[in-house]
CSV table of C-alpha atoms in Angstrom, one decimal:
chain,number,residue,atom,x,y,z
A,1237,UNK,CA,87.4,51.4,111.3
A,1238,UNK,CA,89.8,49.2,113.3
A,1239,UNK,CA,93.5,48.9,112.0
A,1240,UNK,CA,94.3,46.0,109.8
A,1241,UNK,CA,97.9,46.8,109.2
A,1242,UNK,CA,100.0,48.1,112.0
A,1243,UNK,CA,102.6,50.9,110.3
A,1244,UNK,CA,104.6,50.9,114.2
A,1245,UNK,CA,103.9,54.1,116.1
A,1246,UNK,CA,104.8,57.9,115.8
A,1247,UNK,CA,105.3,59.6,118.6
A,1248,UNK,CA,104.7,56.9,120.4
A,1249,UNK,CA,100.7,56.7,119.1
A,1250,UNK,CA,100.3,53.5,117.1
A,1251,UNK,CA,99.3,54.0,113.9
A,1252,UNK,CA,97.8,51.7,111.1
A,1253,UNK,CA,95.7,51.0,107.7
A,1254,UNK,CA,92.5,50.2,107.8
A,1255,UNK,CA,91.7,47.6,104.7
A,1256,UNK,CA,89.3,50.0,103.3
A,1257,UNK,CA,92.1,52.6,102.6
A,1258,UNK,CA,93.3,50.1,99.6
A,1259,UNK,CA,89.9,51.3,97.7
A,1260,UNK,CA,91.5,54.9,97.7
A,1261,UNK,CA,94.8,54.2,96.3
A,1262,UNK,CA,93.0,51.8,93.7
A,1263,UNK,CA,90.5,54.9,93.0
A,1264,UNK,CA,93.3,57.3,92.5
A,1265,UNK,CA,96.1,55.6,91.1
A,1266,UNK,CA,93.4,54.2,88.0
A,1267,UNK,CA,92.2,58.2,88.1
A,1268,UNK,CA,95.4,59.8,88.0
A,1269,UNK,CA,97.6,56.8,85.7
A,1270,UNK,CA,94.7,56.8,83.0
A,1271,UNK,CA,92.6,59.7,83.7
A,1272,UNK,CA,94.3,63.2,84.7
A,1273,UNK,CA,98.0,63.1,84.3
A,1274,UNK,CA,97.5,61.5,80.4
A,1275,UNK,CA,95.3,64.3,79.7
A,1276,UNK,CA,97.6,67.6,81.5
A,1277,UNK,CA,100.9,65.5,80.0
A,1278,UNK,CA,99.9,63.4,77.0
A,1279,UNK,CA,103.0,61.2,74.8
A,1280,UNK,CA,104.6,59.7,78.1
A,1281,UNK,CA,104.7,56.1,78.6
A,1282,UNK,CA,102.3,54.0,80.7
A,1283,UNK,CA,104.8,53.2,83.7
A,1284,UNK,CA,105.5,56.9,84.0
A,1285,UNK,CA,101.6,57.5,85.1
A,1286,UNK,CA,101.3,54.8,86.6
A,1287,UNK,CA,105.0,55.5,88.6
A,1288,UNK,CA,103.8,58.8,89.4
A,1289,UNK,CA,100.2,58.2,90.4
A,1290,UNK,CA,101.5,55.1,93.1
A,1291,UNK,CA,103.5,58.3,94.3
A,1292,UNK,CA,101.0,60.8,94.6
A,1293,UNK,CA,98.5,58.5,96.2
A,1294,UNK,CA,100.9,57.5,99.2
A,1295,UNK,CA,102.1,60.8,99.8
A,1296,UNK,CA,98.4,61.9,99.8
A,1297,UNK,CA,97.7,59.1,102.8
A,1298,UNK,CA,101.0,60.6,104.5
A,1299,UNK,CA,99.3,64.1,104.6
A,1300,UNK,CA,96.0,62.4,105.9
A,1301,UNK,CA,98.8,60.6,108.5
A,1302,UNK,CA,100.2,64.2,109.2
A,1303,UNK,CA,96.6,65.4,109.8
A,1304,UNK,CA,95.7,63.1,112.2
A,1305,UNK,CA,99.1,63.3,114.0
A,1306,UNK,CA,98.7,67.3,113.9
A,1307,UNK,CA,95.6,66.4,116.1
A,1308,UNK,CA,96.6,63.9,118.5
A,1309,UNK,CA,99.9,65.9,119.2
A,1310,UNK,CA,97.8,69.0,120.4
A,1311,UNK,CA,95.2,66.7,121.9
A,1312,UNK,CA,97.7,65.1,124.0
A,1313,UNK,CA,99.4,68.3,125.4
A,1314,UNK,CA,95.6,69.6,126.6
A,1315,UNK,CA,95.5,66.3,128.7
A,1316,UNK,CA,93.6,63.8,126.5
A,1317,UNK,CA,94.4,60.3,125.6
A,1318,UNK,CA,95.2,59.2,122.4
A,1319,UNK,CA,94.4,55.6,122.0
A,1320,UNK,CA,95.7,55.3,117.9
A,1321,UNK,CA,95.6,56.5,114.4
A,1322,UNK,CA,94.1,54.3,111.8
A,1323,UNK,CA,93.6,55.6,107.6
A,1324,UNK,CA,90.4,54.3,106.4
A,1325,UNK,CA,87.8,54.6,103.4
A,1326,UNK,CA,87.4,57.8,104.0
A,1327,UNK,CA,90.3,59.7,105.6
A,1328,UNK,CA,91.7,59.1,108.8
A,1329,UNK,CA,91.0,58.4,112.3
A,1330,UNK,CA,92.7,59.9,115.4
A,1331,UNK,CA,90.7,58.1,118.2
A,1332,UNK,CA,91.1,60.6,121.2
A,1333,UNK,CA,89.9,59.6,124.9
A,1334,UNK,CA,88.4,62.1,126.7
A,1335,UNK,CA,87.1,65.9,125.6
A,1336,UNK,CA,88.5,69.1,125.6
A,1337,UNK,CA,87.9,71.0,129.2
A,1338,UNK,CA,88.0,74.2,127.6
A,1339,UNK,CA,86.4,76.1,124.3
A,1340,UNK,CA,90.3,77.1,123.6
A,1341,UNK,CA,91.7,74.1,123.9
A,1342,UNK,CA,88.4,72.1,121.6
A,1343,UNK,CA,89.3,75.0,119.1
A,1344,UNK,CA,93.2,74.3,118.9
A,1345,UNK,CA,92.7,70.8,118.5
A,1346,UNK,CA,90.3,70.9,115.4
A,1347,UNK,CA,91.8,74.4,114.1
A,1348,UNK,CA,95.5,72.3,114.0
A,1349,UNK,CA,94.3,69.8,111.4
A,1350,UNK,CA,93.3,71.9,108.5
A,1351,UNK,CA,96.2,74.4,109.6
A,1352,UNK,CA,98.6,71.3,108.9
A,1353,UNK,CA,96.6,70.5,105.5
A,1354,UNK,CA,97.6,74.3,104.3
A,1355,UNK,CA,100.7,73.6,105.4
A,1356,UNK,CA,101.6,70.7,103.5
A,1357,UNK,CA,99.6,72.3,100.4
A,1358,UNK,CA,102.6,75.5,100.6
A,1359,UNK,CA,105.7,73.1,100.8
A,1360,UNK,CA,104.2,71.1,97.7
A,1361,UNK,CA,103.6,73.7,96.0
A,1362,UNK,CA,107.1,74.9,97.0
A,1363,UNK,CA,108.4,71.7,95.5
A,1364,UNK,CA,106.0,71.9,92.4
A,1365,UNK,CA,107.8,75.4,91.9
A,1366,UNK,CA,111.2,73.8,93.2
A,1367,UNK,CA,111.8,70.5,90.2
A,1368,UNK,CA,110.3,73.1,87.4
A,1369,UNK,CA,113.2,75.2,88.0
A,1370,UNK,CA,115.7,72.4,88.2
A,1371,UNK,CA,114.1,71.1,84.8
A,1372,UNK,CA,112.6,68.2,86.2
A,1373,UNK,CA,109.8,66.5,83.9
A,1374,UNK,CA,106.5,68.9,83.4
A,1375,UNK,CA,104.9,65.2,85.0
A,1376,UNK,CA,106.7,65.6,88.4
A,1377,UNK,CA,105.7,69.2,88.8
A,1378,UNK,CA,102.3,68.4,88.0
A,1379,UNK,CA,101.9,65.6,90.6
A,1380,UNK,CA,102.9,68.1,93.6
A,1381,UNK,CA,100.9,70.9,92.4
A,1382,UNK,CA,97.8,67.3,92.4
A,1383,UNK,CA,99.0,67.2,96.0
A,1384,UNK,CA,99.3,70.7,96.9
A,1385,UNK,CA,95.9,71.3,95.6
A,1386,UNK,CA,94.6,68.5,97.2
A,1387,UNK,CA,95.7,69.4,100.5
A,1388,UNK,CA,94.4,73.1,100.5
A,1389,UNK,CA,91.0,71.2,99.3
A,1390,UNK,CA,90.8,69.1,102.0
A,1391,UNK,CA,91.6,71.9,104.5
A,1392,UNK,CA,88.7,73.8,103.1
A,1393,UNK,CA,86.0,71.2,103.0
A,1394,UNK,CA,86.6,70.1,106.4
A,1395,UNK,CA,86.1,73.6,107.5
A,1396,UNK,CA,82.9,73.9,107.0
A,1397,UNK,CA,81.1,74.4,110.3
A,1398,UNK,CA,79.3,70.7,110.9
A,1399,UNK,CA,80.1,68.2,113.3
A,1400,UNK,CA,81.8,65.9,112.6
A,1401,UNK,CA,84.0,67.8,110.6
A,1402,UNK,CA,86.9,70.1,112.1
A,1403,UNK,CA,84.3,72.8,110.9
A,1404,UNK,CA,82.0,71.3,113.4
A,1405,UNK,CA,84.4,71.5,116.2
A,1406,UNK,CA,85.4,75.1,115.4
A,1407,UNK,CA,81.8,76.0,115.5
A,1408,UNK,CA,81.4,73.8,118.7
A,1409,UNK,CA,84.3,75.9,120.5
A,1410,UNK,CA,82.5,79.2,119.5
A,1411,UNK,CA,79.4,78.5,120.2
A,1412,UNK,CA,80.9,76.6,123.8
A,1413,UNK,CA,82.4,80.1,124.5
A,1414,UNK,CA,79.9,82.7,123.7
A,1415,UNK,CA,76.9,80.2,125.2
A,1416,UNK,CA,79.1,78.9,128.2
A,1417,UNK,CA,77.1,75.1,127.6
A,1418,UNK,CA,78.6,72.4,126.2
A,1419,UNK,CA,76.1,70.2,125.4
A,1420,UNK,CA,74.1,73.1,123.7
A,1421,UNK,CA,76.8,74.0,121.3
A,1422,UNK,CA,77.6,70.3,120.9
A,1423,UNK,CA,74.0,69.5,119.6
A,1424,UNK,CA,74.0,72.9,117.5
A,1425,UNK,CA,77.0,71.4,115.4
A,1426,UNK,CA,75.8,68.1,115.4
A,1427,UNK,CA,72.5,69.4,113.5
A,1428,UNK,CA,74.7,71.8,111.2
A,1429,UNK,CA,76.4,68.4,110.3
A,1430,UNK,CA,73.0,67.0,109.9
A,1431,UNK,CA,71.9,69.4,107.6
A,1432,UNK,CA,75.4,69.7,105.5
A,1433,UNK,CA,75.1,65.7,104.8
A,1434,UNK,CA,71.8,65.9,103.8
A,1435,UNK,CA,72.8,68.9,100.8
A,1436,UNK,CA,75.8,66.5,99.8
A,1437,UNK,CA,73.4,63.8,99.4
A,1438,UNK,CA,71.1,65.9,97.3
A,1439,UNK,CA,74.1,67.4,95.0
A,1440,UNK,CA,75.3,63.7,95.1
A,1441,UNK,CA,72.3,62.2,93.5
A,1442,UNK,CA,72.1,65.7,90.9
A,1443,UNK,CA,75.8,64.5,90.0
A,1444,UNK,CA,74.3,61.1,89.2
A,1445,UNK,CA,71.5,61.6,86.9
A,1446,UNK,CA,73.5,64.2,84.9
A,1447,UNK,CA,76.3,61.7,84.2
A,1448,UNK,CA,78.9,62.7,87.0
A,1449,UNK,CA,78.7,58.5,88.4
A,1450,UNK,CA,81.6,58.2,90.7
A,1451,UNK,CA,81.9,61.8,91.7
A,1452,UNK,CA,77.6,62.2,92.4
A,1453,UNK,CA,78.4,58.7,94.3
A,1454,UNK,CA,81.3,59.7,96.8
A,1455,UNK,CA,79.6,63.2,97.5
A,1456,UNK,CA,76.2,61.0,98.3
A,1457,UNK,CA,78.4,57.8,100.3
A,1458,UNK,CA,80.0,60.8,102.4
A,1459,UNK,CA,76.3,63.2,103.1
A,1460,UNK,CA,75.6,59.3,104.6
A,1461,UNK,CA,78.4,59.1,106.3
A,1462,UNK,CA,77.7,62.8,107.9
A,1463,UNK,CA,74.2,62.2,108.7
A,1464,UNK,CA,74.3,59.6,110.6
A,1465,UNK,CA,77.2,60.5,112.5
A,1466,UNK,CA,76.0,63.7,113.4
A,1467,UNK,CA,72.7,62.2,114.3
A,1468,UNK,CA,74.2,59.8,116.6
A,1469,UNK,CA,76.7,62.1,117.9
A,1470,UNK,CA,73.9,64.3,119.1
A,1471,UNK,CA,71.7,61.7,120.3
A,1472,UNK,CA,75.2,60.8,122.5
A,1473,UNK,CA,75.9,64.3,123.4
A,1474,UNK,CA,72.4,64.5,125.1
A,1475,UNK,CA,73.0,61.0,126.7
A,1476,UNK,CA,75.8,62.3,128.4
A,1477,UNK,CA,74.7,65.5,129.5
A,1478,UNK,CA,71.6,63.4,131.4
A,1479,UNK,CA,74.5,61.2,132.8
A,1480,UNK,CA,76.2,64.1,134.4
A,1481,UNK,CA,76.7,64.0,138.2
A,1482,UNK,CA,75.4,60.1,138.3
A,1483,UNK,CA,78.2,58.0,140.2
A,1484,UNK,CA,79.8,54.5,139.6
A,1485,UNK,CA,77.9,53.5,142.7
A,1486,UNK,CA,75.0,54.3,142.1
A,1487,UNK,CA,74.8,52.3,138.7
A,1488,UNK,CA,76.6,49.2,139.2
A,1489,UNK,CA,75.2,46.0,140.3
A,1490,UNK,CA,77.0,44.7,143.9
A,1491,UNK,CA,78.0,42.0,144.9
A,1492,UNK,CA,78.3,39.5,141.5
A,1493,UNK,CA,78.9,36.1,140.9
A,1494,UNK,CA,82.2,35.3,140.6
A,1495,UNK,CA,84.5,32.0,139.4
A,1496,UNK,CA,88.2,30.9,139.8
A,1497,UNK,CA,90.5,31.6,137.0
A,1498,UNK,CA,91.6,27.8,137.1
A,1499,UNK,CA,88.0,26.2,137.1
A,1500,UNK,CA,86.8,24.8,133.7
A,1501,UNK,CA,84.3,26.0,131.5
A,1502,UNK,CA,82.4,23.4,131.8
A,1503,UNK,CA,82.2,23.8,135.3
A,1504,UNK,CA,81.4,27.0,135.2
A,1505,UNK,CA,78.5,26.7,132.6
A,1506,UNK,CA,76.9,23.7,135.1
A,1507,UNK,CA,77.8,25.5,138.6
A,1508,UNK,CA,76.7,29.3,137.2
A,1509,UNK,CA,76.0,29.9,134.0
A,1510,UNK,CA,72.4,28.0,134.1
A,1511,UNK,CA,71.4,28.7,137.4
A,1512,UNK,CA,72.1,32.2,136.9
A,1513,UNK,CA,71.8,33.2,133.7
A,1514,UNK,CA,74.1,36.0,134.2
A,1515,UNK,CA,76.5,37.3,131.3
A,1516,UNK,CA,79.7,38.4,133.1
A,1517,UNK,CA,81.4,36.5,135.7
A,1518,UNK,CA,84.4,38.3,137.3
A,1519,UNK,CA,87.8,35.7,138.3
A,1520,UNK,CA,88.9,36.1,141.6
A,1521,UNK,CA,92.4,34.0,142.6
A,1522,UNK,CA,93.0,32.4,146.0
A,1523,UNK,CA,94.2,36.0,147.4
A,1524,UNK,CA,90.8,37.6,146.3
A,1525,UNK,CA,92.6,39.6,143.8
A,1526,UNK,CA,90.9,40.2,140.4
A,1527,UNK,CA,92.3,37.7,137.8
A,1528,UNK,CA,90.3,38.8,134.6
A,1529,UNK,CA,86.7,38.6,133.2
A,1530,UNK,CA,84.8,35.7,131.4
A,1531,UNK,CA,81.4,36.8,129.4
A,1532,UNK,CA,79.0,34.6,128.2
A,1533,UNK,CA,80.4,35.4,124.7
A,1534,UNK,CA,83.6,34.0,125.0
A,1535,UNK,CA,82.4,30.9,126.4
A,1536,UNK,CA,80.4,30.2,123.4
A,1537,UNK,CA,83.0,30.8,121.4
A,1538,UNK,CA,84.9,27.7,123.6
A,1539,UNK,CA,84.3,24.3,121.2
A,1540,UNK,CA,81.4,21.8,123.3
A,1541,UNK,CA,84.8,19.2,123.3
A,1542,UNK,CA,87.4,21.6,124.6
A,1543,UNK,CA,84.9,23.1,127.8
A,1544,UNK,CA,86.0,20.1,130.2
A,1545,UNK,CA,89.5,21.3,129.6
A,1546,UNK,CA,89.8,24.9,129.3
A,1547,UNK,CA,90.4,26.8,132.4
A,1548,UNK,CA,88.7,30.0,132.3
A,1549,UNK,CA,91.8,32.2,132.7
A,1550,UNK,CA,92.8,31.0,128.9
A,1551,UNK,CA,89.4,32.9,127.7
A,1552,UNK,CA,89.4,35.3,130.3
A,1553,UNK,CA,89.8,39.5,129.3
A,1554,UNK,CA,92.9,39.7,131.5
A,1555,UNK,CA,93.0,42.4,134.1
A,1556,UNK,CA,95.2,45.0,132.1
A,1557,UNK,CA,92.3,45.2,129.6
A,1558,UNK,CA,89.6,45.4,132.0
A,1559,UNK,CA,88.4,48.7,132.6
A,1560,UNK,CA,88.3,50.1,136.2
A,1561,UNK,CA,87.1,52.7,138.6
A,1562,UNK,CA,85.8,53.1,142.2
A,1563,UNK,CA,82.0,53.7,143.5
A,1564,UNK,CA,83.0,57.3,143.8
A,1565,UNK,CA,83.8,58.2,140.5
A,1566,UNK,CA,81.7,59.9,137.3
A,1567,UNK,CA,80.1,57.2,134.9
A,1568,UNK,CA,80.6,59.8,132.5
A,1569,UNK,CA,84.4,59.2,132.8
A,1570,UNK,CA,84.2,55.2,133.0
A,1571,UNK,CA,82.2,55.1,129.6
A,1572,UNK,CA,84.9,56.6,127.5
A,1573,UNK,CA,86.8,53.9,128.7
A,1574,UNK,CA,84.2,50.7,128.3
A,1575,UNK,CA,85.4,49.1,125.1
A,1576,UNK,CA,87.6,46.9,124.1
A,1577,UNK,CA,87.6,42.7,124.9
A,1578,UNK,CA,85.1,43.4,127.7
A,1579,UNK,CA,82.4,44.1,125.4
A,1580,UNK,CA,81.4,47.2,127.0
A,1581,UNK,CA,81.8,46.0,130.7
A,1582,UNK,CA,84.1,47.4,134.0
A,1583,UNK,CA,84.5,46.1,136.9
A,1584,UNK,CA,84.1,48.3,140.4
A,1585,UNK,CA,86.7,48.6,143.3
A,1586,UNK,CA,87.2,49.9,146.5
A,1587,UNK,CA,90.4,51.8,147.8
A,1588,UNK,CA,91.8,48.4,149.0
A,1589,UNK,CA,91.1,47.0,145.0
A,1590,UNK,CA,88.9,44.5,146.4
A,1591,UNK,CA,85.9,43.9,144.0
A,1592,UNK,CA,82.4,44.9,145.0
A,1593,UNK,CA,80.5,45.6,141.5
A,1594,UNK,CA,80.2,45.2,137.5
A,1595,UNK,CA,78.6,47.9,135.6
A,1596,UNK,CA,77.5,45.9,132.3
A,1597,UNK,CA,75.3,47.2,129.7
A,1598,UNK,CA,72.1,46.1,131.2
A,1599,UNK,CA,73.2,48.6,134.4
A,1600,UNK,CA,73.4,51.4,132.0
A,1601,UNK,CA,70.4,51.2,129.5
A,1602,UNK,CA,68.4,51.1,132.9
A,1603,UNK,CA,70.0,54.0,134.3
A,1604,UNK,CA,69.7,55.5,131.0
A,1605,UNK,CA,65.7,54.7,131.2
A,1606,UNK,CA,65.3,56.0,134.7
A,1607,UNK,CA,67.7,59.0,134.5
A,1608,UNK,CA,64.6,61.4,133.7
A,1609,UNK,CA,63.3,60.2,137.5
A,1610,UNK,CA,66.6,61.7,139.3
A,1611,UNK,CA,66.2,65.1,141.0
A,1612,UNK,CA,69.1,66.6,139.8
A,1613,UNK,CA,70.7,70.1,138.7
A,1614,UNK,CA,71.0,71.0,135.4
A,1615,UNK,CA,74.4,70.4,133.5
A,1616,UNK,CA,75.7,73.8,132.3
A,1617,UNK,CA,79.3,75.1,132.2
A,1618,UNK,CA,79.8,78.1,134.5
A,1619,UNK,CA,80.7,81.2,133.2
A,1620,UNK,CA,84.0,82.0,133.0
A,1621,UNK,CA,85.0,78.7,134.5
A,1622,UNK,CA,87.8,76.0,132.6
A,1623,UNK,CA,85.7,72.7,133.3
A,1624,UNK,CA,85.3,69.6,131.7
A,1625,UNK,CA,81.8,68.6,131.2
A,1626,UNK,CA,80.8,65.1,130.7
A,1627,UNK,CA,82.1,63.6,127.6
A,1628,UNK,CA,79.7,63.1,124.4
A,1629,UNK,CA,81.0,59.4,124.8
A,1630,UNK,CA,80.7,57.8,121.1
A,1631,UNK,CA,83.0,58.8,118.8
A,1632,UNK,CA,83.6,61.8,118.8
A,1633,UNK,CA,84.6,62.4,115.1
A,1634,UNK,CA,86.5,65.7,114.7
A,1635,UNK,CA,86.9,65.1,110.8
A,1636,UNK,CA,89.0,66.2,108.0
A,1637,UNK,CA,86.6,64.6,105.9
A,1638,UNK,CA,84.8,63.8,103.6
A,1639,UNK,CA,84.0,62.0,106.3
A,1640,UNK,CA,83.6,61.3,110.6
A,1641,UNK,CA,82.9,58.6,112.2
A,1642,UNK,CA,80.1,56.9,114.4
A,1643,UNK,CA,80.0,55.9,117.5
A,1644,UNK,CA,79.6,52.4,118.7
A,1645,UNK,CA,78.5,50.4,121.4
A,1646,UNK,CA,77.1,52.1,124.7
A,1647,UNK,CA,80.6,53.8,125.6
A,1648,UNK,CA,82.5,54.3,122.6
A,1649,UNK,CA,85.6,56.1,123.0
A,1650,UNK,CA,85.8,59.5,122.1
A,1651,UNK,CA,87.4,60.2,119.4
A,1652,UNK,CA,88.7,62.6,116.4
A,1653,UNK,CA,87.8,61.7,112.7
A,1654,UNK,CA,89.1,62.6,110.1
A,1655,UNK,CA,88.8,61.7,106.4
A,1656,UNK,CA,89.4,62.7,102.7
């Protein structure tokens, strides 16, 4: 669900289309030129349909837009990150970093997305209203009230309470509040979500064998959709929850091999890479500074000619894009932030931003497989107390669906979904 077309930014927050999104303005624009508005306003010419459903299918993708930038406005003014909004298949995407640190603020997030759908659903039914007065044609009135129905629709369906809906995250907050755990109410929604996907799946397929093709199709593509995102958002929630109170330090591997950004690749395959047989090798210049990161991935992706005389810093992830953090801090907190060109990898500094480990995928499955060993408290939100507990890393899709989103990769951003 990555952006394929950059639309510029809003609010600073870049924004973009995913190439997917073209299969819902084919879908509606066919549905609504030769399907709906020909039936509600028969005896208009072809280009008029067509004219008005091109209309009616952008302005639906700027409500989705609105949606998502109802959410990462709010999200960003309780503190969280908002990495970029991208329209896709099935909605929208508002990828957030980080979680909400309090049941009120994880309830004014999701709550502001279908209180912005009802919202746009009013002023285009105000406009509906507004061009029948003025004597516009009967086809212009009917394509806001499409749009103002639309919107209330979509407001409704993603308030039902499953994760990853906006439903979901209400019921989250709720539950968050009343049971003062995080993790417990964030499992509870995921399995709510669980359960809704599976009855759109079943009324999907019903839809099918009685003749309903595309509409039984969507309901079943999005109970998919649900399912496994709630699944995996669960299985990430209680990932996280083990991970709590487990440091940088205690997970990353010390002391690795490093190379020069100015050596060859070729050098570095016969000095390192087969004696080693290690998959990330940190650059280090002359001062000692960090210069970037080479993985074995982007070295096979050099041509067998080209290794004698490409220098590592021209495939190197250079440092700006290279997630950080120090021995001290939470690995809950370094996850959300282990994607990217690294491939899920960060490198580890001291106070003086001298390098002294890697934390790789390898580091975390083991901790992962070990964390059951660790003598630990309990993770649970004290009552009465504003604190953030750790992340369910993955995506976190908060959606305005039909749809979420699923995580991917061992530290996926978290993340708000959205779709129609």
């Amino acid at each position: 669900m990555r952006s394929s077309i950059s639309l510029g930014r809003v609010g600073g927050v870049p924004v973009g289309l995913n190439i997917s999104v073209l299969v819902i303005v084919v879908i509606l624009v066919i549905g609504l030129a030769f399907g709906r508005f020909p039936i509600a306003f028969p005896g208009l010419p072809t280009a008029a349909y067509v004219l008005a459903a091109v209309v009616s299918a952008v302005l639906f993708l700027a409500s989705l837009l609105a949606h998502e930038v109802a959410h990462a406005i709010v999200a960003r003014r309780h503190g969280l990150e908002v990495n970029g909004i991208t329209l896709w298949l099935l909605g929208g995407v508002a990828e957030l970093r980080g979680e909400p640190r309090s049941p009120a603020a994880d309830l004014k997030i999701a709550g502001v997305g279908p209180l912005t759908s009802v919202v746009l659903g009013g002023v285009f039914a105000l406009a509906s209203w507004g061009v029948s007065v003025l004597g516009a044609p009967p086809l212009v009135s009917g394509m806001f009230g499409y749009l103002a129905a639309v919107n209330v629709l979509l407001a409704v369906f993603n308030l039902v309470p499953a994760a990853p809906l906006d439903g979901g995250r209400v019921l989250r907050a709720f539950l968050w509040a009343r049971w003062h755990d995080r993790m417990r109410a964030a499992v509870a929604a995921a399995r709510a979500g669980r359960v809704f996907g599976y009855v759109l799946i079943a009324v999907g397929f019903l839809n099918l064998v009685t003749g309903l093709g595309l509409q039984g199709f969507w309901l079943a593509l999005i109970g998919l959709f649900l399912v496994n995102a709630a699944t995996a958002e669960e299985q990430q929630t209680q990932i996280d929850a083990a991970l709590h109170g487990i440091t940088v330090g205690e997970v990353m591997s010390r002391d690795p091999v490093v190379a020069h950004p100015f050596e060859t690749v070729a050098t570095l395959i016969d000095r390192l890479v087969l004696r080693h047989h290690l998959s990330t090798y940190p650059l280090l210049d002359d001062d000692g500074r960090f210069a970037g990161l080479v993985t074995l991935g982007r070295i096979r992706r050099v041509p067998p000619d080209d290794r004698v005389i490409t220098r590592l810093r021209e495939i190197a992830c250079p440092p700006s894009d290279v997630p950080t953090a120090r021995p001290g801090d939470q690995l809950t907190e370094l996850l959300q932030r282990m994607s990217g060109c690294t491939d899920g990898r960060a490198v580890v500094l001291d106070d003086g931003g001298h390098l002294v480990g890697l934390v790789t995928p390898t580091d975390i499955s083991r901790t992962i497989q070990t964390v059951d060993l660790r003598a630990r408290e309990p993770y649970r939100t004290p009552r009465g107390a504003d604190l953030a507990p750790p992340p369910p890393g993955g995506t976190t899709p908060g959606g305005d669906t039909p749809g979420g989103a699923t995580p991917g990769g061992t530290a996926p951003p978290a993340g708000s979904r959205d779709a129609a």
